[in-house]
Amino acid sequence: MTAQAASARSILGRLCLVALMACCMLPAAAQELIAHPSAGITTLTRNEARLYFTMRLKTWPNGQPTKVFVLPDNHPTHHHFTNEILGLYPYQLRRVWDRQIFSGTGQAPIAVANEKEMIKRVSTTPGAIGYAEGPITDANLRILQVR
């Protein structure tokens, strides 16, 4: 290897290291758990959020039926939500839904194509719950705190 090639390789290696460090330092977008105001709540525990998204809790504390909206399994926001908010992996959530569907004991949540549709559907559906990357500015939504 020539000295010029070694120098170019060294510079390229340093640039890759700097780029990798810069990516790791970028703050992740805030994940927001959102609900229609008719749900009547402002906070959920992590366990309650899991129960709603695994379709095991079917009504809000005020008795209103829940409508759960989710993004596709391969969507980055879905991965982030299931890992950070629910403490699960996407495949674990899918396995719960599939088991309920195939056993006839429940249904899967309503899948939406993207975050824009998620925000629109949750804001216009009474009893709805979903998630999106924040900040969310829609006045027709309630941001739920997960404790």
XYZ file of C-alpha atoms in Angstrom:
147
model
C 0.000 0.000 0.000
C 1.388 3.394 -0.916
C 1.789 6.187 1.600
C -0.872 8.209 -0.224
C -3.394 5.349 -0.003
C -2.625 4.811 3.682
C -3.122 8.516 4.375
C -6.456 8.568 2.530
C -7.589 5.475 4.425
C -6.621 7.074 7.746
C -8.551 10.257 6.921
C -11.588 8.231 5.826
C -11.452 6.261 9.080
C -11.402 9.464 11.136
C -14.327 10.932 9.165
C -16.370 7.770 9.770
C -15.596 7.946 13.489
C -16.639 11.609 13.674
C -19.865 10.876 11.777
C -20.664 7.961 14.080
C -20.061 10.088 17.175
C -22.259 12.862 15.796
C -25.121 10.425 15.150
C -24.891 9.046 18.675
C -25.019 12.523 20.184
C -28.206 13.581 18.387
C -31.135 13.663 20.782
C -33.901 11.195 20.012
C -37.277 12.703 19.206
C -39.664 12.621 22.110
C -42.162 9.816 21.956
C -45.706 10.950 22.777
C -48.547 8.721 23.905
C -51.690 10.416 22.616
C -55.390 9.960 23.283
C -58.691 11.513 22.350
C -59.794 13.903 25.154
C -62.916 11.781 25.727
C -60.717 9.108 27.325
C -60.785 11.253 30.444
C -57.253 10.507 31.666
C -53.926 12.326 31.678
C -51.525 9.654 32.976
C -50.987 5.929 32.607
C -48.580 3.524 34.213
C -46.361 1.510 31.888
C -48.382 -1.571 32.793
C -51.679 0.157 31.918
C -50.222 1.280 28.577
C -49.195 -2.342 27.888
C -52.690 -3.563 28.763
C -54.320 -1.097 26.368
C -51.897 -1.842 23.517
C -52.126 -5.627 24.004
C -55.903 -5.170 23.748
C -56.513 -6.591 27.229
C -58.087 -3.406 28.612
C -61.034 -2.628 26.393
C -62.567 0.389 28.174
C -61.361 3.605 29.761
C -61.986 4.220 33.485
C -65.077 6.274 32.517
C -66.547 3.217 30.724
C -65.956 4.404 27.166
C -64.660 1.714 24.762
C -61.058 2.109 23.608
C -59.916 2.243 19.994
C -56.218 1.421 19.686
C -54.253 2.714 16.692
C -50.754 1.496 15.791
C -48.205 2.030 13.045
C -46.892 -0.853 10.891
C -44.591 -3.319 12.657
C -41.559 -2.184 10.633
C -42.074 1.569 11.221
C -39.208 3.165 13.241
C -41.655 5.034 15.494
C -43.415 1.746 16.295
C -40.086 0.149 17.252
C -39.192 3.108 19.442
C -42.641 3.174 21.081
C -42.739 -0.517 21.898
C -39.191 -0.474 23.291
C -39.217 2.804 25.202
C -42.819 3.209 26.359
C -44.113 -0.352 26.622
C -40.828 -2.082 27.432
C -41.495 -4.746 24.789
C -40.142 -5.704 21.399
C -42.421 -5.248 18.365
C -42.481 -9.003 17.719
C -43.750 -9.605 21.274
C -46.652 -7.236 20.726
C -47.440 -8.827 17.361
C -47.367 -12.284 18.953
C -49.982 -11.207 21.549
C -52.269 -9.788 18.845
C -51.898 -12.848 16.622
C -52.659 -15.209 19.513
C -55.853 -13.271 20.320
C -56.962 -13.202 16.688
C -56.298 -16.871 15.952
C -57.834 -18.071 19.223
C -60.928 -15.939 18.659
C -60.541 -14.159 22.012
C -59.794 -10.682 20.708
C -58.899 -8.365 17.887
C -55.808 -6.580 16.678
C -55.539 -2.794 16.924
C -56.312 -0.587 13.943
C -53.217 -0.129 11.779
C -52.553 3.253 10.166
C -50.023 3.996 7.438
C -48.078 6.888 8.984
C -47.889 9.322 11.891
C -49.962 11.973 10.134
C -52.823 9.516 9.757
C -52.306 8.366 13.362
C -52.730 11.918 14.670
C -55.788 12.515 12.494
C -57.509 9.244 13.462
C -56.817 9.562 17.197
C -57.960 13.196 17.268
C -61.254 12.364 15.527
C -62.130 9.017 17.161
C -63.702 9.109 20.634
C -61.888 6.741 23.005
C -58.826 6.477 20.754
C -55.237 5.957 21.868
C -52.058 5.964 19.799
C -48.530 7.357 19.647
C -46.320 9.607 17.551
C -43.002 11.397 17.643
C -43.383 14.744 19.389
C -43.919 17.481 19.832
C -47.636 17.154 19.141
C -49.489 20.447 18.709
C -52.987 19.240 17.798
C -55.466 20.805 20.243
C -57.847 17.875 19.715
C -55.417 15.445 21.379
C -54.416 14.796 24.935
C -50.770 13.920 25.618
C -50.630 11.133 28.203
C -47.809 10.952 30.712
C -46.424 7.458 31.341
C -45.181 6.963 34.868
